[in-house]
Amino acid sequence: MKRWCLYFLMATLTLTGCNVNKEENSKTQPSSDKKVAETLGDGPDVLLTNLNAPWSIQKNGDTMYVSERTGTIVQWERNTMTRQKVKLKKTLSIKAEAGLLGFLLTPDFSNNRRAIAYYTYEEGGNSINRIVTLQKDNDTWQELETLIDGIPSGDFHHGGRIKIGPDDKLYATTGDARNPTIAQDLDSLGGKVLRMNLDGTIPKDNPIESSYVYSYGHRNPQGLAWDEAGQMYESEHGESAHDELNKIAPGMNYGWPEIEGDEQKPNMVNPFVHSGEKTWAPSGIAYFEGKLYIAALRGESLKSYDVQSGKMTDIITDSGRIRDVFVDEDFLYFISNNTDGRGNPDEKDDKLYRVPLSRLKGNMP
């Protein structure tokens, strides 16, 4: 049986200023790695097992929902697991990293039973990403309307995270589809953070007129979160290490493929923290009480980043690849992703876990 331990490993990080001027970046010296021999005591609760390449976590009341790349939604309600079919209008892609990715319950889900999904489909020999609405009818989800289509796809780098911001707008991360030049092309939807109304129309106050583009110059962003002041954070895969956490501002260029890490060019924004020569492969992120919680795939950990102190801590390190993290007032939830073709799954992978926030607060440095 696996032993679930909480290791506090202070990672060595390069902190950079997030500005677009030629000002000198403010940096802190890397701190020495430090292990604190503390544990969670009791291990994380395992709520679900045998998930198939899970991607997104959602919660409504006491009911949990997890999207699976294979085209299903898993519901966990009253300790009962139900795998529910999603009926899509297009042929779901089975390419690596593709499929049913982002999944989001609408704010009025309790009444209208509607959700939003980001998925990759195949048509005419091409892979394409789209964002649609879904209607839940008992144990089936049916695609209703298309909010946006034609998001570039390929073998890899789909992006795929969708979140509703504090301004009640829908945000989506899109990858460069392994065609880096499109990240700098404002006429392309690839390599961007997109912003739209919940009906799929373009908000009048978007930074680029008549465009969904909110920020650009992204490689493969997979996480979005906001703090209490409304600051948006984004996680992004670097090309070779140099994975990023960015503070997103409207209309700004985050540099890919022109710069990464500490490299600078005029009018391009550096990440406020990156992994240096290490690799995290960050996916979903969540913000709670001054900390960003980061699901790391290749880094095989759940990380916590203290926004004020700049300290990075590995809080879960023995669950393998981690795809998404979700925080409410009482608990932190995360999903492993060892069945995605790049992990080493055990006989019960993948899993949905739960950790009381009170236990984390008592052990965090």
mmCIF file of C-alpha atoms in Angstrom, residues 2-314:
data_model
loop_
_atom_site.group_PDB
_atom_site.id
_atom_site.type_symbol
_atom_site.label_atom_id
_atom_site.label_comp_id
_atom_site.label_asym_id
_atom_site.label_seq_id
_atom_site.Cartn_x
_atom_site.Cartn_y
_atom_site.Cartn_z
ATOM 1 C CA LYS A 2 1.267 3.444 -0.851
ATOM 2 C CA ARG A 3 2.203 5.673 1.999
ATOM 3 C CA TRP A 4 0.952 9.215 1.511
ATOM 4 C CA CYS A 5 3.449 11.645 2.930
ATOM 5 C CA LEU A 6 3.679 15.388 3.043
ATOM 6 C CA TYR A 7 7.199 16.495 2.273
ATOM 7 C CA PHE A 8 8.003 20.167 2.555
ATOM 8 C CA LEU A 9 10.619 20.639 -0.100
ATOM 9 C CA MET A 10 11.531 24.276 -0.671
ATOM 10 C CA ALA A 11 12.250 24.304 -4.395
ATOM 11 C CA THR A 12 14.981 26.424 -5.911
ATOM 12 C CA LEU A 13 13.219 28.924 -8.112
ATOM 13 C CA THR A 14 14.114 31.915 -10.187
ATOM 14 C CA LEU A 15 11.814 34.841 -9.422
ATOM 15 C CA THR A 16 11.477 37.503 -12.085
ATOM 16 C CA GLY A 17 9.699 40.820 -12.351
ATOM 17 C CA CYS A 18 6.595 40.985 -14.516
ATOM 18 C CA ASN A 19 7.110 44.119 -16.544
ATOM 19 C CA VAL A 20 7.294 45.069 -20.163
ATOM 20 C CA ASN A 21 9.865 47.839 -19.768
ATOM 21 C CA LYS A 22 13.633 47.547 -19.921
ATOM 22 C CA GLU A 23 13.868 47.846 -16.172
ATOM 23 C CA GLU A 24 16.164 45.522 -14.296
ATOM 24 C CA ASN A 25 14.318 42.433 -13.090
ATOM 25 C CA SER A 26 14.009 42.031 -9.333
ATOM 26 C CA LYS A 27 15.241 38.608 -8.285
ATOM 27 C CA THR A 28 15.729 36.663 -5.099
ATOM 28 C CA GLN A 29 18.623 34.312 -4.582
ATOM 29 C CA PRO A 30 17.662 30.636 -4.734
ATOM 30 C CA SER A 31 17.131 29.189 -1.277
ATOM 31 C CA SER A 32 18.733 25.930 -0.250
ATOM 32 C CA ASP A 33 16.638 22.812 -0.610
ATOM 33 C CA LYS A 34 15.187 21.920 2.769
ATOM 34 C CA LYS A 35 13.202 18.856 3.771
ATOM 35 C CA VAL A 36 10.966 19.040 6.811
ATOM 36 C CA ALA A 37 10.175 15.633 8.248
ATOM 37 C CA GLU A 38 6.488 16.323 8.823
ATOM 38 C CA THR A 39 3.565 14.361 7.424
ATOM 39 C CA LEU A 40 -0.134 14.822 6.997
ATOM 40 C CA GLY A 41 -0.727 12.265 9.716
ATOM 41 C CA ASP A 42 -3.640 10.552 8.026
ATOM 42 C CA GLY A 43 -3.216 10.222 4.274
ATOM 43 C CA PRO A 44 -5.429 12.023 1.779
ATOM 44 C CA ASP A 45 -8.891 10.532 1.426
ATOM 45 C CA VAL A 46 -9.327 8.615 -1.828
ATOM 46 C CA LEU A 47 -12.808 9.440 -3.118
ATOM 47 C CA LEU A 48 -12.607 7.800 -6.553
ATOM 48 C CA THR A 49 -10.462 5.145 -8.193
ATOM 49 C CA ASN A 50 -10.072 3.722 -11.702
ATOM 50 C CA LEU A 51 -10.501 7.042 -13.482
ATOM 51 C CA ASN A 52 -9.526 7.149 -17.167
ATOM 52 C CA ALA A 53 -7.106 10.014 -17.898
ATOM 53 C CA PRO A 54 -9.057 12.539 -15.792
ATOM 54 C CA TRP A 55 -8.621 16.218 -16.603
ATOM 55 C CA SER A 56 -10.897 18.623 -14.672
ATOM 56 C CA ILE A 57 -12.514 18.710 -11.223
ATOM 57 C CA GLN A 58 -15.830 20.417 -10.472
ATOM 58 C CA LYS A 59 -18.086 20.446 -7.414
ATOM 59 C CA ASN A 60 -21.747 21.279 -6.844
ATOM 60 C CA GLY A 61 -22.868 21.046 -3.261
ATOM 61 C CA ASP A 62 -21.618 17.680 -2.027
ATOM 62 C CA THR A 63 -21.424 16.195 -5.544
ATOM 63 C CA MET A 64 -18.108 15.949 -7.379
ATOM 64 C CA TYR A 65 -17.648 15.784 -11.153
ATOM 65 C CA VAL A 66 -14.471 14.764 -12.992
ATOM 66 C CA SER A 67 -14.039 14.939 -16.763
ATOM 67 C CA GLU A 68 -12.181 12.119 -18.523
ATOM 68 C CA ARG A 69 -10.312 12.627 -21.791
ATOM 69 C CA THR A 70 -12.030 9.541 -23.180
ATOM 70 C CA GLY A 71 -15.353 11.410 -23.360
ATOM 71 C CA THR A 72 -17.073 10.745 -20.058
ATOM 72 C CA ILE A 73 -17.934 12.597 -16.854
ATOM 73 C CA VAL A 74 -17.574 10.764 -13.559
ATOM 74 C CA GLN A 75 -20.020 11.780 -10.826
ATOM 75 C CA TRP A 76 -19.366 11.063 -7.145
ATOM 76 C CA GLU A 77 -22.475 11.508 -5.024
ATOM 77 C CA ARG A 78 -23.286 9.977 -1.640
ATOM 78 C CA ASN A 79 -20.197 7.762 -1.919
ATOM 79 C CA THR A 80 -21.443 6.365 -5.231
ATOM 80 C CA MET A 81 -19.488 6.649 -8.489
ATOM 81 C CA THR A 82 -21.356 6.953 -11.802
ATOM 82 C CA ARG A 83 -19.576 7.195 -15.173
ATOM 83 C CA GLN A 84 -21.742 9.303 -17.475
ATOM 84 C CA LYS A 85 -21.570 9.436 -21.273
ATOM 85 C CA VAL A 86 -21.072 12.751 -23.059
ATOM 86 C CA LYS A 87 -22.827 12.864 -26.435
ATOM 87 C CA LEU A 88 -20.845 15.230 -28.648
ATOM 88 C CA LYS A 89 -21.738 16.508 -32.106
ATOM 89 C CA LYS A 90 -18.203 15.930 -33.425
ATOM 90 C CA THR A 91 -15.913 12.888 -33.377
ATOM 91 C CA LEU A 92 -13.792 13.082 -30.232
ATOM 92 C CA SER A 93 -10.055 12.985 -30.961
ATOM 93 C CA ILE A 94 -7.976 10.186 -29.455
ATOM 94 C CA LYS A 95 -4.625 11.819 -30.184
ATOM 95 C CA ALA A 96 -2.093 12.212 -27.395
ATOM 96 C CA GLU A 97 -3.146 14.948 -24.948
ATOM 97 C CA ALA A 98 -6.431 15.448 -26.860
ATOM 98 C CA GLY A 99 -10.036 14.582 -26.039
ATOM 99 C CA LEU A 100 -12.492 15.967 -23.484
ATOM 100 C CA LEU A 101 -10.369 18.437 -21.527
ATOM 101 C CA GLY A 102 -11.768 21.451 -19.703
ATOM 102 C CA PHE A 103 -15.099 21.008 -17.923
ATOM 103 C CA LEU A 104 -16.965 23.674 -15.997
ATOM 104 C CA LEU A 105 -20.363 23.810 -14.302
ATOM 105 C CA THR A 106 -22.314 26.975 -15.088
ATOM 106 C CA PRO A 107 -23.097 29.307 -12.171
ATOM 107 C CA ASP A 108 -26.775 28.269 -12.291
ATOM 108 C CA PHE A 109 -26.060 24.551 -12.659
ATOM 109 C CA SER A 110 -28.287 23.571 -9.735
ATOM 110 C CA ASN A 111 -31.272 24.877 -11.704
ATOM 111 C CA ASN A 112 -30.424 24.525 -15.399
ATOM 112 C CA ARG A 113 -28.089 21.437 -15.233
ATOM 113 C CA ARG A 114 -25.765 22.986 -17.806
ATOM 114 C CA ALA A 115 -21.993 22.891 -18.105
ATOM 115 C CA ILE A 116 -19.274 24.103 -20.475
ATOM 116 C CA ALA A 117 -16.676 21.831 -22.080
ATOM 117 C CA TYR A 118 -13.491 22.192 -24.129
ATOM 118 C CA TYR A 119 -12.781 19.250 -26.427
ATOM 119 C CA THR A 120 -10.706 18.166 -29.405
ATOM 120 C CA TYR A 121 -12.424 16.659 -32.433
ATOM 121 C CA GLU A 122 -11.423 15.181 -35.787
ATOM 122 C CA GLU A 123 -12.824 16.453 -39.055
ATOM 123 C CA GLY A 124 -11.488 16.068 -42.599
ATOM 124 C CA GLY A 125 -8.208 14.698 -41.339
ATOM 125 C CA ASN A 126 -7.661 17.682 -39.043
ATOM 126 C CA SER A 127 -7.755 18.059 -35.268
ATOM 127 C CA ILE A 128 -9.642 21.090 -33.949
ATOM 128 C CA ASN A 129 -10.596 22.360 -30.485
ATOM 129 C CA ARG A 130 -13.943 23.877 -29.600
ATOM 130 C CA ILE A 131 -15.829 25.106 -26.524
ATOM 131 C CA VAL A 132 -19.469 24.085 -26.151
ATOM 132 C CA THR A 133 -22.329 23.959 -23.677
ATOM 133 C CA LEU A 134 -23.598 20.645 -22.306
ATOM 134 C CA GLN A 135 -27.000 19.700 -20.908
ATOM 135 C CA LYS A 136 -27.222 17.056 -18.183
ATOM 136 C CA ASP A 137 -30.160 14.670 -18.437
ATOM 137 C CA ASN A 138 -29.993 12.019 -15.712
ATOM 138 C CA ASP A 139 -26.743 10.143 -16.436
ATOM 139 C CA THR A 140 -26.093 11.598 -19.885
ATOM 140 C CA TRP A 141 -24.599 14.896 -21.046
ATOM 141 C CA GLN A 142 -25.656 16.253 -24.445
ATOM 142 C CA GLU A 143 -23.804 18.896 -26.448
ATOM 143 C CA LEU A 144 -26.071 21.893 -27.034
ATOM 144 C CA GLU A 145 -24.452 25.004 -28.476
ATOM 145 C CA THR A 146 -21.022 25.962 -29.768
ATOM 146 C CA LEU A 147 -19.500 28.926 -27.967
ATOM 147 C CA ILE A 148 -16.308 29.070 -30.028
ATOM 148 C CA ASP A 149 -14.793 26.773 -32.670
ATOM 149 C CA GLY A 150 -11.663 26.605 -34.785
ATOM 150 C CA ILE A 151 -9.132 26.665 -31.952
ATOM 151 C CA PRO A 152 -5.913 25.243 -33.452
ATOM 152 C CA SER A 153 -5.009 21.692 -32.523
ATOM 153 C CA GLY A 154 -2.424 19.126 -33.496
ATOM 154 C CA ASP A 155 -0.682 16.162 -31.938
ATOM 155 C CA PHE A 156 0.145 18.131 -28.768
ATOM 156 C CA HIS A 157 -0.269 21.501 -27.014
ATOM 157 C CA HIS A 158 -4.041 21.875 -26.825
ATOM 158 C CA GLY A 159 -4.244 24.102 -23.750
ATOM 159 C CA GLY A 160 -7.769 23.299 -22.590
ATOM 160 C CA ARG A 161 -8.444 24.916 -19.212
ATOM 161 C CA ILE A 162 -11.694 26.878 -18.868
ATOM 162 C CA LYS A 163 -12.684 29.024 -15.885
ATOM 163 C CA ILE A 164 -15.210 31.749 -15.103
ATOM 164 C CA GLY A 165 -13.452 34.818 -13.730
ATOM 165 C CA PRO A 166 -14.583 37.217 -11.007
ATOM 166 C CA ASP A 167 -15.967 39.433 -13.800
ATOM 167 C CA ASP A 168 -18.372 36.624 -14.790
ATOM 168 C CA LYS A 169 -16.613 36.139 -18.136
ATOM 169 C CA LEU A 170 -15.444 32.792 -19.518
ATOM 170 C CA TYR A 171 -11.681 32.385 -19.931
ATOM 171 C CA ALA A 172 -9.939 29.611 -21.873
ATOM 172 C CA THR A 173 -6.298 28.654 -22.333
ATOM 173 C CA THR A 174 -5.229 27.517 -25.810
ATOM 174 C CA GLY A 175 -1.963 25.912 -26.877
ATOM 175 C CA ASP A 176 0.244 26.618 -29.873
ATOM 176 C CA ALA A 177 -0.566 23.214 -31.452
ATOM 177 C CA ARG A 178 3.211 22.745 -31.917
ATOM 178 C CA ASN A 179 3.219 25.670 -34.328
ATOM 179 C CA PRO A 180 4.981 28.297 -32.194
ATOM 180 C CA THR A 181 4.507 31.204 -34.599
ATOM 181 C CA ILE A 182 0.739 31.298 -34.048
ATOM 182 C CA ALA A 183 1.260 32.331 -30.420
ATOM 183 C CA GLN A 184 2.355 35.765 -31.732
ATOM 184 C CA ASP A 185 -0.375 35.930 -34.400
ATOM 185 C CA LEU A 186 -3.322 37.963 -33.124
ATOM 186 C CA ASP A 187 -5.510 36.536 -35.898
ATOM 187 C CA SER A 188 -5.022 33.005 -34.526
ATOM 188 C CA LEU A 189 -6.830 31.585 -31.484
ATOM 189 C CA GLY A 190 -3.813 29.392 -30.633
ATOM 190 C CA GLY A 191 -1.262 30.168 -27.928
ATOM 191 C CA LYS A 192 -3.609 32.521 -26.121
ATOM 192 C CA VAL A 193 -5.779 33.184 -23.115
ATOM 193 C CA LEU A 194 -9.240 33.869 -24.549
ATOM 194 C CA ARG A 195 -12.063 35.857 -22.921
ATOM 195 C CA MET A 196 -15.738 35.694 -23.861
ATOM 196 C CA ASN A 197 -19.230 36.205 -22.532
ATOM 197 C CA LEU A 198 -20.987 33.090 -21.282
ATOM 198 C CA ASP A 199 -23.013 32.974 -24.512
ATOM 199 C CA GLY A 200 -19.817 32.885 -26.598
ATOM 200 C CA THR A 201 -19.917 36.479 -27.810
ATOM 201 C CA ILE A 202 -16.925 38.829 -27.598
ATOM 202 C CA PRO A 203 -17.070 41.273 -24.655
ATOM 203 C CA LYS A 204 -17.037 44.916 -25.683
ATOM 204 C CA ASP A 205 -14.264 45.659 -23.165
ATOM 205 C CA ASN A 206 -11.813 43.024 -24.442
ATOM 206 C CA PRO A 207 -8.328 44.530 -24.870
ATOM 207 C CA ILE A 208 -8.271 43.911 -28.628
ATOM 208 C CA GLU A 209 -11.369 45.155 -30.419
ATOM 209 C CA SER A 210 -13.642 42.451 -31.869
ATOM 210 C CA SER A 211 -11.237 39.719 -30.708
ATOM 211 C CA TYR A 212 -11.435 36.916 -28.160
ATOM 212 C CA VAL A 213 -7.726 37.381 -27.407
ATOM 213 C CA TYR A 214 -7.082 38.495 -23.833
ATOM 214 C CA SER A 215 -3.337 37.725 -23.750
ATOM 215 C CA TYR A 216 -0.951 36.076 -26.177
ATOM 216 C CA GLY A 217 2.530 34.634 -26.582
ATOM 217 C CA HIS A 218 1.693 31.415 -24.714
ATOM 218 C CA ARG A 219 3.056 27.929 -25.455
ATOM 219 C CA ASN A 220 0.810 25.415 -23.696
ATOM 220 C CA PRO A 221 -1.071 27.049 -20.806
ATOM 221 C CA GLN A 222 -3.192 24.706 -18.686
ATOM 222 C CA GLY A 223 -4.089 26.523 -15.482
ATOM 223 C CA LEU A 224 -6.041 29.646 -14.455
ATOM 224 C CA ALA A 225 -6.852 31.132 -11.052
ATOM 225 C CA TRP A 226 -7.631 34.509 -9.465
ATOM 226 C CA ASP A 227 -6.778 36.038 -6.105
ATOM 227 C CA GLU A 228 -9.041 38.180 -3.916
ATOM 228 C CA ALA A 229 -8.040 41.365 -5.752
ATOM 229 C CA GLY A 230 -8.922 39.888 -9.137
ATOM 230 C CA GLN A 231 -5.348 39.242 -10.293
ATOM 231 C CA MET A 232 -5.307 36.379 -12.799
ATOM 232 C CA TYR A 233 -2.604 33.708 -12.580
ATOM 233 C CA GLU A 234 -1.746 31.267 -15.369
ATOM 234 C CA SER A 235 0.440 28.136 -15.500
ATOM 235 C CA GLU A 236 2.297 27.195 -18.661
ATOM 236 C CA HIS A 237 4.601 24.483 -19.991
ATOM 237 C CA GLY A 238 8.027 25.663 -21.132
ATOM 238 C CA GLU A 239 9.840 24.200 -24.113
ATOM 239 C CA SER A 240 12.667 22.562 -22.166
ATOM 240 C CA ALA A 241 12.173 23.148 -18.452
ATOM 241 C CA HIS A 242 11.476 26.872 -17.750
ATOM 242 C CA ASP A 243 7.856 26.104 -16.875
ATOM 243 C CA GLU A 244 6.022 29.273 -15.925
ATOM 244 C CA LEU A 245 3.624 30.967 -13.563
ATOM 245 C CA ASN A 246 2.402 34.233 -15.070
ATOM 246 C CA LYS A 247 0.426 37.186 -13.801
ATOM 247 C CA ILE A 248 -1.919 37.887 -16.693
ATOM 248 C CA ALA A 249 -2.812 41.430 -17.717
ATOM 249 C CA PRO A 250 -5.174 42.268 -20.594
ATOM 250 C CA GLY A 251 -3.628 42.632 -24.028
ATOM 251 C CA MET A 252 -0.106 41.706 -22.966
ATOM 252 C CA ASN A 253 2.421 39.537 -24.829
ATOM 253 C CA TYR A 254 4.046 36.769 -22.751
ATOM 254 C CA GLY A 255 6.815 36.158 -25.224
ATOM 255 C CA TRP A 256 6.577 32.657 -26.649
ATOM 256 C CA PRO A 257 8.412 31.703 -28.871
ATOM 257 C CA GLU A 258 10.566 34.847 -28.803
ATOM 258 C CA ILE A 259 11.606 34.599 -25.151
ATOM 259 C CA GLU A 260 11.302 32.267 -22.172
ATOM 260 C CA GLY A 261 12.628 32.235 -18.647
ATOM 261 C CA ASP A 262 14.653 35.381 -17.916
ATOM 262 C CA GLU A 263 15.162 36.344 -21.561
ATOM 263 C CA GLN A 264 13.870 39.804 -22.407
ATOM 264 C CA LYS A 265 12.526 41.695 -25.363
ATOM 265 C CA PRO A 266 10.699 45.029 -25.450
ATOM 266 C CA ASN A 267 6.949 44.822 -24.792
ATOM 267 C CA MET A 268 7.109 41.186 -23.702
ATOM 268 C CA VAL A 269 6.278 40.053 -20.164
ATOM 269 C CA ASN A 270 8.457 37.640 -18.187
ATOM 270 C CA PRO A 271 6.940 35.042 -15.847
ATOM 271 C CA PHE A 272 6.934 36.097 -12.213
ATOM 272 C CA VAL A 273 8.322 32.677 -11.364
ATOM 273 C CA HIS A 274 9.666 29.820 -13.481
ATOM 274 C CA SER A 275 11.220 26.422 -12.889
ATOM 275 C CA GLY A 276 14.684 27.201 -14.242
ATOM 276 C CA GLU A 277 16.369 24.031 -15.475
ATOM 277 C CA LYS A 278 13.859 21.830 -13.651
ATOM 278 C CA THR A 279 10.610 20.595 -15.178
ATOM 279 C CA TRP A 280 7.222 20.835 -13.476
ATOM 280 C CA ALA A 281 4.831 20.484 -16.445
ATOM 281 C CA PRO A 282 2.209 22.467 -14.474
ATOM 282 C CA SER A 283 -1.450 21.887 -15.283
ATOM 283 C CA GLY A 284 -4.433 22.996 -13.174
ATOM 284 C CA ILE A 285 -3.972 25.632 -10.472
ATOM 285 C CA ALA A 286 -6.121 27.001 -7.645
ATOM 286 C CA TYR A 287 -5.753 30.002 -5.341
ATOM 287 C CA PHE A 288 -6.700 30.092 -1.664
ATOM 288 C CA GLU A 289 -5.679 32.479 1.133
ATOM 289 C CA GLY A 290 -2.436 33.739 -0.349
ATOM 290 C CA LYS A 291 -1.264 30.495 -1.905
ATOM 291 C CA LEU A 292 -1.332 29.053 -5.399
ATOM 292 C CA TYR A 293 -1.788 25.281 -5.495
ATOM 293 C CA ILE A 294 -0.220 23.779 -8.612
ATOM 294 C CA ALA A 295 -0.797 20.336 -10.147
ATOM 295 C CA ALA A 296 2.485 19.139 -11.654
ATOM 296 C CA LEU A 297 2.603 16.339 -14.219
ATOM 297 C CA ARG A 298 6.239 15.594 -14.935
ATOM 298 C CA GLY A 299 7.090 17.129 -11.589
ATOM 299 C CA GLU A 300 4.819 14.453 -10.037
ATOM 300 C CA SER A 301 3.754 16.644 -7.151
ATOM 301 C CA LEU A 302 1.150 18.993 -5.789
ATOM 302 C CA LYS A 303 2.919 22.274 -5.112
ATOM 303 C CA SER A 304 2.057 25.291 -3.015
ATOM 304 C CA TYR A 305 3.437 28.732 -3.881
ATOM 305 C CA ASP A 306 3.180 31.489 -1.290
ATOM 306 C CA VAL A 307 2.524 34.623 -3.329
ATOM 307 C CA GLN A 308 3.849 36.977 -0.652
ATOM 308 C CA SER A 309 6.995 35.151 0.467
ATOM 309 C CA GLY A 310 7.829 33.477 -2.858
ATOM 310 C CA LYS A 311 8.293 30.079 -1.195
ATOM 311 C CA MET A 312 7.493 26.971 -3.227
ATOM 312 C CA THR A 313 6.628 23.822 -1.287
ATOM 313 C CA ASP A 314 5.977 20.280 -2.488
#
